[in-house]
Amino acid sequence: MDLNYTDEQKAFRDDVRAFLEAKLPKRLSDKVAGGKRLTKADYEEWHAILNEKGWLGVTWPKEHGGTGWDAVERHIFEEETTAAHAPRIVPFGLNMLGPVLMKFGSDAQKAHYLPRILNGDDWWCQGYSEPGAGSDLASVKTTAVRDGDHYIVNGQKTWTTLGQHANMIFCLVRTSKEGKRQEGISFLLIDMDIPGVEVRPIVLLDGEAEVNEVWFNDVKVPVENLVGEENKGWTYAKYLLTHERTNIAGVGFANAGLAALKRIAGLENDGDRKLIDNPFFAAKIAQVEIDLMAMATTNLRTIAAAAAGQAPGAESSMLKVKGTLIRQEINALTRQAAGPYAMPFVSEALDEGSNEGPVGPDYAMPATQAYFNNRKLSIYGGSNEVQRQIVSKMILEL
Amino acid sequence: MDLNYTDEQKAFRDDVRAFLEAKLPKRLSDKVAGGKRLTKADYEEWHAILNEKGWLGVTWPKEHGGTGWDAVERHIFEEETTAAHAPRIVPFGLNMLGPVLMKFGSDAQKAHYLPRILNGDDWWCQGYSEPGAGSDLASVKTTAVRDGDHYIVNGQKTWTTLGQHANMIFCLVRTSKEGKRQEGISFLLIDMDIPGVEVRPIVLLDGEAEVNEVWFNDVKVPVENLVGEENKGWTYAKYLLTHERTNIAGVGFANAGLAALKRIAGLENDGDRKLIDNPFFAAKIAQVEIDLMAMATTNLRTIAAAAAGQAPGAESSMLKVKGTLIRQEINALTRQAAGPYAMPFVSEALDEGSNEGPVGPDYAMPATQAYFNNRKLSIYGGSNEVQRQIVSKMILEL
Amino acid sequence: MNFTLTEERQMLQDGLRRYLRDTVTPDLLEDATESASGHSETLWQGLAEMGVIGALFSEEDGGFGGAGFDIALTFEEMGRAGAFEPLLETGILAGGLIAALGSDEQKARIEAIIGGDILTYAHAEPGSRYDLSRVTTRAAKSGEGWTLTGLKSVVPHAPAATHAVVSARTSGAVADRDGLSLFLVPLDVTGLSARDYTVNGGGRAAELSLVDVDLPADALIGPEGGAFDAIETAHARATCAVCAEALGLMESIRALTTEYLQTRKQFGQPIGKFQALQHRMADVLIEIEQARSAVINLAGHLEADRTIRERHVSAAKNLIGRVGKLVVEESIQMHGGIGMTREYALAHLAKRLMMIDHRFGDADYHLERFIRLAAA
Amino acid sequence: MNFTLTEERQMLQDGLRRYLRDTVTPDLLEDATESASGHSETLWQGLAEMGVIGALFSEEDGGFGGAGFDIALTFEEMGRAGAFEPLLETGILAGGLIAALGSDEQKARIEAIIGGDILTYAHAEPGSRYDLSRVTTRAAKSGEGWTLTGLKSVVPHAPAATHAVVSARTSGAVADRDGLSLFLVPLDVTGLSARDYTVNGGGRAAELSLVDVDLPADALIGPEGGAFDAIETAHARATCAVCAEALGLMESIRALTTEYLQTRKQFGQPIGKFQALQHRMADVLIEIEQARSAVINLAGHLEADRTIRERHVSAAKNLIGRVGKLVVEESIQMHGGIGMTREYALAHLAKRLMMIDHRFGDADYHLERFIRLAAA
């Protein structure tokens, strides 16, 4: 038992810190720390900086231009970039599609798509969820009917995060209605510039439009865009989901959120004292901090097991549930800390260089936004109810 | 809308107070307040005092020697007797069997049994639960087979509260295996002195033995002890259960418990202050007090509806769930307040006149006892899970 | 003991519920927020014509209500509809303070208020958080009149109002109870500037800046330096109103969520058949009943002695804050993704409900206050 | 970073788990509590022979362990078995304090302790609650030696011990950190009387009364008036031990409850098929994993600087207290009536787990302390 990083890991951490110090633009980290909107160009700028260093393919092996890092190194990188308020790496091409192509894609697909993901030629989005399906991913209704050298795709995807920026989408489509629901699903890559693809934004309750509906109306997709075999897409989809669950605990985000919460509580007046000296509020902060200290170790235990070659199982479901509860509690306390200034909503103030400044302290509106926006954490990627069901079945054997 | 009692109700309350002042023996109220064991004689003494005043048949109509009180009067009586630390009225004959006999019993049964309940000739206990049945009451396995003028009863009942003091038991027995499970059940009155009846105590986790197993081995019960019709017992059983739910919210107990908790927290040292001045502990007390203030009104709303003639429905399930949660929270805080002295267990100290005094403050051991004992509140009388199911089905229509 | 409404109140409740159900649509609410005034002229006039504003004033003051249960039933219906109009600011706060402390001349204004004049109330300041006595805006005597200087924060419905009742310190230190005075300030007066903006949960509010605002002598409402008790009473009544509004919001959210659970299918059955959700929804319902009782307790004690009244104020606001958060979070969670979208009715109701915890003191503020009141 | 046990520790864990599983029965535990000594001579000798007591001492002190993870694994296994023996009092508290502060002569006793001599530790007093520095028992110099007078409360395993390490004030005011001294007191010394009794969760403890107890000069352990730091360190190690014990208890309770859910049928199916219970049990499991991490954090920082160490002490004890209560209450509730009966294995485990919150500071005490440590 040793809770400390090895000397090699510490050296690696120092490298990451030095890189962030030198290369992360202050303009970007200020936007992230201040809860401002990131533009497509912001993400692309940061991706390019990472790619130049060879650190964009965090989960990729070296042969494909990735880092080749193990789970602990990935964790350290995640921890440091989050603490430094770097933009997140947009995961759809890098963490989701990339691993699927490496394992199941054709040589031509690998050669064509993987470099384009790294160099920013393609912006991928995810076409998994459909209206009315929720966490029941296998109920795919979007159809792809073979017609000569093409598939004709019809249907609708939803909750497509950052789809407004994307030029490519990977989709689960139904190619057969025979057998079990899982058996007729295929995994298709679709160019969003093909006629018949339409993207419509969904405004969420925080007023932002980061997710979209994507409609397919007789969209002609070349057969070479099929990944792996027809009707085997469910296998690839599940493989992708296990990769999606990297950093599922969100410890880095929680740490950053907790630090911001303490800073805000130290600034807010509460009668004759600061809010952080209010024993009730201090107790709530302490409680979530104690939970997070334990959670960080629960996470490290899973990461150490992964680094030792154990496949992450239902443990990731436990990390998801507790991790999202902790982050949402931090969001709720931060909103609470904002006091009456949680109420004003000035959308323009979230844009860089806007003439409209915030109303009240600059942390207040983003606190409310983050609270409402992060209700999604316990819903998407398999709702916490689905995760509890997995824990109950796989670990408790109920 | 008026939250206050009417003048008549206030006058009635004054009568109850005057009666308690004059007639409730201090020896008994001291035992109740101090969490000491009550003996059979203690209960009988208090029943006799109430019966002399005509106040023992609290839920009974005047024609049967009861009080004829409405729901509000019953509530006031409950409130005042609890606040005065009177022993509870043993409910099995008075609140459970009595109403069933009045509604479904033969004239002979009414004439024989009802007076004996009031004057203390019979001590009844309840033979509903069976091993392995839990909240699934209809899974009755104890059989009663007709043999001439008798039923021959075989089987086992469990969780029979205060059965060790009883000479009579009312039982659900299976008289037929035809049709639905509910259809073959009968309601039988059994003299526990008949050969073949055996009572064995069950020691609970607080070390006390207030519940029992009751075994029937070829017990010959005269057919005139059948209540109502054969195989219709489920109807009577359900009728009884609605009566059992009188005072299901336990507001009186909660109020008394909260007062004791505050007193204890005001006595316990906590560093340089008293525990009640510890902001964390004070917050927990305040939280449960606020919940209780609302709960008391939720309860009164149901009582007012009952007094206006509305039958209590699934509302009583809501009262049960929230009422038990509040009482259990008060129990938990009281245990917590006892500090290190929650640990000693000196069983003899619970007996009146024992030479063994308590270890540490006299409230400490009863606090731990009550905490463990009252885990039962959310289990018996239909577990809180069953109550949530009723709320979901009957009110939410899910 | 009686938990039924009087016939008059029952009629008001029925009429108001019907009117709001027929009138309030998502479009009306969105247009209201988008409009410069931040509210719906149609709805406001409709409420005035129904006499809803009058229900918030006593007969003595020209209304026909004004008691706790009048406030509770009115705002419960507003909450049920998800409506936001300057009812609280006009009828309870500004109007209520004029009724409580105003001279006969000032009280003459109440008739117009009942008829639909819109007022607002500017008390909180940047940095005062929920502290009632923390006022740094100063009013100094100048000649016959007064000169006010200071900042007022998050003043709801300021863009729609013609006047504001503004608190200012005429003496005392920053958090003293003594030394607070109230003034009736026209919002177009020289020296007053407003930055207005939309608020989460609907409608608009403003930051007010007062720089050497000159007011006549008769702008002072009530005794110089002695307004605190009336302010506290007005906040008690306002707390009752927002607690009742929260209850109405909870009821609508519960109805939406229950219906969703009954109709939405997943894994081959309505999700309302999943027992884990059934039990959680049962707990939500139980807590909403607790919220209802807390509103009744507060409404029924609004005219009681200060200690008892304020104890119920803090008990109710604490409980409503806790239950509101539970209802918001559980309803969004049970809806899944659709509960996150602004288009769906839940979003507006949930945001409005959550924001009530940010008005007149949040759950923690009132928990601590409840303890302090008990110790006093 | 490494979360696997060393080979030696793995062997100790395996051996101890096997031994306790084969040895500890409900009858053994009940007989132990009923016996005059309040523990099981068989079990204690077995533990001594296995070297379990030695695992709590460093090699320097004659043992072969003594680090945080040695303590954690040992007590986790004790908890898993529901065993109670004077291991904490002998090995961590009394023995640990002798090892930390004792003279060479006093430390010579450790060999016998590792061999099975039983000691206890008397620090808390009536009214001191969890306050470490609140000691009113006085030790006065008399001739060459010392005279002790005072009361010590809830001294676990006193009936089985030959000696107690007793804290007493040699100077300073009632709650001062300075002025505390430790003494080795034979329990049969003149002037010392004990009232002993059973404790919830198993075993026996005693109230000690010391009236003019005369001790020789060499009864003093460590510096006169300077024992506080060592006491705090010993309590940190003891907290680690009871947290690990709690974790073991949780694991056994979880196994019992899961098995019950799998086998107990109601309404025609195993109750573990009811989704509401499945989800609650999943939450229980998630929290137990949190408890495991808290124990690892504390064990891994037990040799760290005081501030870091004590921060983890309070974090772990707070989390263990909260999770322990959840596990106790959910497991009893899911068992229903059977979970309430003393005969069933759950009763003993649940009571023992709940009582851990009453040792060395409860969850609230440590929450406040965690905040104070962060501010310092």
Short mmCIF file of C-alpha atoms in Angstrom, two decimals, chain B residues 138-358:
data_model
loop_
_atom_site.label_atom_id
_atom_site.label_comp_id
_atom_site.label_asym_id
_atom_site.label_seq_id
_atom_site.Cartn_x
_atom_site.Cartn_y
_atom_site.Cartn_z
CA ALA B 138 -52.38 -12.78 3.22
CA SER B 139 -49.82 -15.57 3.15
CA VAL B 140 -51.43 -17.17 6.23
CA LYS B 141 -50.23 -20.75 6.78
CA THR B 142 -51.71 -21.49 10.20
CA THR B 143 -54.61 -23.89 9.55
CA ALA B 144 -57.95 -24.34 11.28
CA VAL B 145 -59.69 -27.57 10.27
CA ARG B 146 -63.31 -28.04 11.22
CA ASP B 147 -63.91 -31.11 13.38
CA GLY B 148 -67.49 -31.26 14.68
CA ASP B 149 -68.03 -28.32 17.03
CA HIS B 150 -64.39 -27.35 16.99
CA TYR B 151 -61.62 -26.09 14.79
CA ILE B 152 -58.30 -27.84 15.17
CA VAL B 153 -55.63 -25.19 14.86
CA ASN B 154 -52.01 -25.85 13.87
CA GLY B 155 -49.28 -23.42 12.99
CA GLN B 156 -47.25 -20.55 14.26
CA LYS B 157 -47.67 -16.81 14.76
CA THR B 158 -44.86 -14.39 15.43
CA TRP B 159 -44.09 -10.79 16.50
CA THR B 160 -46.91 -11.15 19.01
CA THR B 161 -46.44 -8.03 21.10
CA LEU B 162 -46.91 -8.49 24.86
CA GLY B 163 -48.20 -11.99 24.17
CA GLN B 164 -46.48 -13.07 27.37
CA HIS B 165 -49.16 -11.20 29.34
CA ALA B 166 -52.14 -12.37 27.26
CA ASN B 167 -54.77 -14.97 27.97
CA MET B 168 -56.58 -14.50 24.62
CA ILE B 169 -55.36 -14.19 21.04
CA PHE B 170 -57.25 -13.25 17.88
CA CYS B 171 -55.86 -15.01 14.86
CA LEU B 172 -56.00 -15.14 11.13
CA VAL B 173 -56.20 -18.81 10.19
CA ARG B 174 -56.51 -20.61 6.89
CA THR B 175 -59.78 -22.53 6.60
CA SER B 176 -59.63 -23.10 2.87
CA LYS B 177 -57.00 -23.39 0.15
CA GLU B 178 -59.49 -22.73 -2.65
CA GLY B 179 -59.51 -19.52 -4.70
CA LYS B 180 -57.27 -16.53 -4.11
CA ARG B 181 -55.02 -16.50 -1.08
CA GLN B 182 -57.20 -13.88 0.56
CA GLU B 183 -60.37 -15.97 0.23
CA GLY B 184 -59.61 -18.87 2.54
CA ILE B 185 -58.82 -16.88 5.67
CA SER B 186 -60.95 -16.85 8.83
CA PHE B 187 -60.82 -14.75 11.98
CA LEU B 188 -60.69 -16.86 15.14
CA LEU B 189 -60.62 -16.08 18.87
CA ILE B 190 -58.43 -18.47 20.84
CA ASP B 191 -58.15 -18.99 24.58
CA MET B 192 -54.43 -19.32 25.24
CA ASP B 193 -55.02 -21.65 28.19
CA ILE B 194 -56.23 -24.39 25.84
CA PRO B 195 -53.63 -27.19 25.67
CA GLY B 196 -51.34 -26.94 22.65
CA VAL B 197 -50.79 -23.19 22.79
CA GLU B 198 -47.22 -22.24 23.57
CA VAL B 199 -45.68 -18.80 23.89
CA ARG B 200 -41.95 -18.25 23.43
CA PRO B 201 -40.30 -14.87 23.87
CA ILE B 202 -38.21 -13.26 21.08
CA VAL B 203 -35.35 -11.18 22.42
CA LEU B 204 -34.84 -8.09 20.28
CA LEU B 205 -31.63 -6.27 19.58
CA ASP B 206 -32.18 -3.93 22.50
CA GLY B 207 -32.11 -6.99 24.77
CA GLU B 208 -35.82 -6.76 25.60
CA ALA B 209 -38.48 -9.42 25.04
CA GLU B 210 -41.72 -7.58 24.25
CA VAL B 211 -42.62 -9.78 21.29
CA ASN B 212 -43.23 -13.51 21.12
CA GLU B 213 -43.75 -16.52 18.96
CA VAL B 214 -47.03 -18.32 19.57
CA TRP B 215 -47.25 -21.98 18.56
CA PHE B 216 -50.47 -23.94 18.00
CA ASN B 217 -50.30 -27.70 18.16
CA ASP B 218 -53.70 -29.39 17.62
CA VAL B 219 -55.46 -26.65 19.55
CA LYS B 220 -59.22 -27.32 19.86
CA VAL B 221 -61.16 -24.09 19.46
CA PRO B 222 -64.98 -24.07 19.78
CA VAL B 223 -66.71 -22.98 16.56
CA GLU B 224 -68.54 -20.19 18.36
CA ASN B 225 -65.16 -18.47 18.54
CA LEU B 226 -65.28 -17.81 14.81
CA VAL B 227 -65.92 -14.13 14.10
CA GLY B 228 -68.35 -13.50 11.23
CA GLU B 229 -68.33 -15.99 8.41
CA GLU B 230 -65.80 -18.68 7.64
CA ASN B 231 -63.38 -17.66 4.86
CA LYS B 232 -64.30 -13.99 5.17
CA GLY B 233 -61.59 -13.17 7.67
CA TRP B 234 -59.56 -11.05 5.25
CA THR B 235 -62.33 -8.46 5.21
CA TYR B 236 -62.29 -8.23 9.00
CA ALA B 237 -58.51 -8.19 9.06
CA LYS B 238 -58.36 -5.20 6.73
CA TYR B 239 -61.02 -3.40 8.76
CA LEU B 240 -58.88 -3.93 11.84
CA LEU B 241 -55.80 -2.57 10.11
CA THR B 242 -57.50 0.74 9.34
CA HIS B 243 -58.27 1.03 13.06
CA GLU B 244 -54.75 0.07 14.02
CA ARG B 245 -53.62 3.15 12.12
CA THR B 246 -55.15 5.55 14.60
CA ASN B 247 -52.42 7.88 15.79
CA ILE B 248 -50.15 6.40 13.19
CA ALA B 249 -48.20 9.67 12.92
CA GLY B 250 -47.07 9.38 16.54
CA VAL B 251 -46.92 13.17 16.92
CA GLY B 252 -47.37 12.93 20.68
CA PHE B 253 -44.46 10.55 21.04
CA ALA B 254 -42.36 12.73 18.78
CA ASN B 255 -43.12 15.85 20.80
CA ALA B 256 -42.24 14.10 24.04
CA GLY B 257 -39.08 12.72 22.45
CA LEU B 258 -38.05 16.10 21.12
CA ALA B 259 -38.52 17.72 24.53
CA ALA B 260 -36.38 15.03 26.12
CA LEU B 261 -33.74 15.44 23.42
CA LYS B 262 -33.49 19.16 24.06
CA ARG B 263 -33.28 18.62 27.78
CA ILE B 264 -30.48 16.08 27.35
CA ALA B 265 -28.60 18.27 24.86
CA GLY B 266 -28.83 21.07 27.41
CA LEU B 267 -27.21 18.87 30.06
CA GLU B 268 -24.42 17.26 28.04
CA ASN B 269 -21.05 18.97 27.98
CA ASP B 270 -19.48 19.50 24.59
CA GLY B 271 -16.12 21.13 25.06
CA ASP B 272 -16.64 24.49 26.71
CA ARG B 273 -20.33 24.67 25.85
CA LYS B 274 -23.40 22.50 26.18
CA LEU B 275 -24.25 20.19 23.33
CA ILE B 276 -27.34 22.19 22.48
CA ASP B 277 -25.05 25.14 21.72
CA ASN B 278 -23.05 23.09 19.24
CA PRO B 279 -24.25 24.58 15.93
CA PHE B 280 -24.18 21.25 14.10
CA PHE B 281 -26.22 19.49 16.72
CA ALA B 282 -28.54 22.45 17.14
CA ALA B 283 -29.11 22.38 13.37
CA LYS B 284 -30.13 18.75 13.47
CA ILE B 285 -32.54 19.36 16.32
CA ALA B 286 -33.99 22.41 14.56
CA GLN B 287 -34.38 20.46 11.34
CA VAL B 288 -36.37 17.69 12.94
CA GLU B 289 -38.39 20.21 14.95
CA ILE B 290 -39.34 22.04 11.77
CA ASP B 291 -40.30 18.75 10.15
CA LEU B 292 -42.37 17.88 13.19
CA MET B 293 -44.17 21.24 13.20
CA ALA B 294 -45.28 20.55 9.64
CA MET B 295 -46.05 16.92 10.41
CA ALA B 296 -48.30 17.90 13.30
CA THR B 297 -50.37 19.97 10.90
CA THR B 298 -50.38 17.23 8.26
CA ASN B 299 -51.73 14.99 11.01
CA LEU B 300 -54.36 17.51 12.11
CA ARG B 301 -55.51 17.92 8.52
CA THR B 302 -56.12 14.18 8.33
CA ILE B 303 -57.84 14.18 11.72
CA ALA B 304 -60.07 17.09 10.72
CA ALA B 305 -61.02 15.24 7.56
CA ALA B 306 -61.77 12.13 9.62
CA ALA B 307 -63.86 14.13 12.08
CA ALA B 308 -65.76 15.50 9.07
CA GLY B 309 -66.52 11.93 8.09
CA GLN B 310 -63.91 11.26 5.43
CA ALA B 311 -62.47 7.76 5.59
CA PRO B 312 -58.71 7.80 6.04
CA GLY B 313 -57.14 6.48 2.86
CA ALA B 314 -53.61 6.41 1.60
CA GLU B 315 -53.00 9.60 3.59
CA SER B 316 -52.39 7.37 6.59
CA SER B 317 -49.55 5.75 4.64
CA MET B 318 -47.92 9.15 4.23
CA LEU B 319 -48.34 9.84 7.94
CA LYS B 320 -46.83 6.48 8.75
CA VAL B 321 -43.72 7.02 6.63
CA LYS B 322 -42.96 10.58 7.65
CA GLY B 323 -44.05 10.04 11.25
CA THR B 324 -41.73 7.10 11.76
CA LEU B 325 -38.83 8.85 10.03
CA ILE B 326 -39.20 11.80 12.38
CA ARG B 327 -39.43 9.63 15.48
CA GLN B 328 -36.44 7.57 14.41
CA GLU B 329 -34.44 10.71 13.74
CA ILE B 330 -35.26 11.97 17.24
CA ASN B 331 -34.21 8.59 18.64
CA ALA B 332 -30.95 8.72 16.70
CA LEU B 333 -30.16 12.24 17.90
CA THR B 334 -30.93 11.28 21.49
CA ARG B 335 -28.60 8.30 21.24
CA GLN B 336 -25.97 10.58 19.73
CA ALA B 337 -26.48 13.09 22.53
CA ALA B 338 -25.77 10.41 25.13
CA GLY B 339 -22.15 10.34 23.94
CA PRO B 340 -19.84 7.66 25.37
CA TYR B 341 -22.48 6.71 27.94
CA ALA B 342 -24.62 5.29 25.12
CA MET B 343 -22.44 2.20 25.48
CA PRO B 344 -23.12 0.75 28.97
CA PHE B 345 -25.95 -1.78 29.12
CA VAL B 346 -27.25 -2.64 32.60
CA SER B 347 -30.52 -4.44 32.06
CA GLU B 348 -31.50 -4.44 35.75
CA ALA B 349 -31.40 -0.64 35.85
CA LEU B 350 -34.61 -0.62 33.77
CA ASP B 351 -36.56 -2.31 36.55
CA GLU B 352 -38.36 -0.28 39.17
CA GLY B 353 -36.70 -0.44 42.55
CA SER B 354 -33.61 -2.25 41.31
CA ASN B 355 -30.43 -1.88 43.35
CA GLU B 356 -28.47 -1.46 40.12
CA GLY B 357 -28.51 2.19 39.20
CA PRO B 358 -27.70 3.40 35.72
#
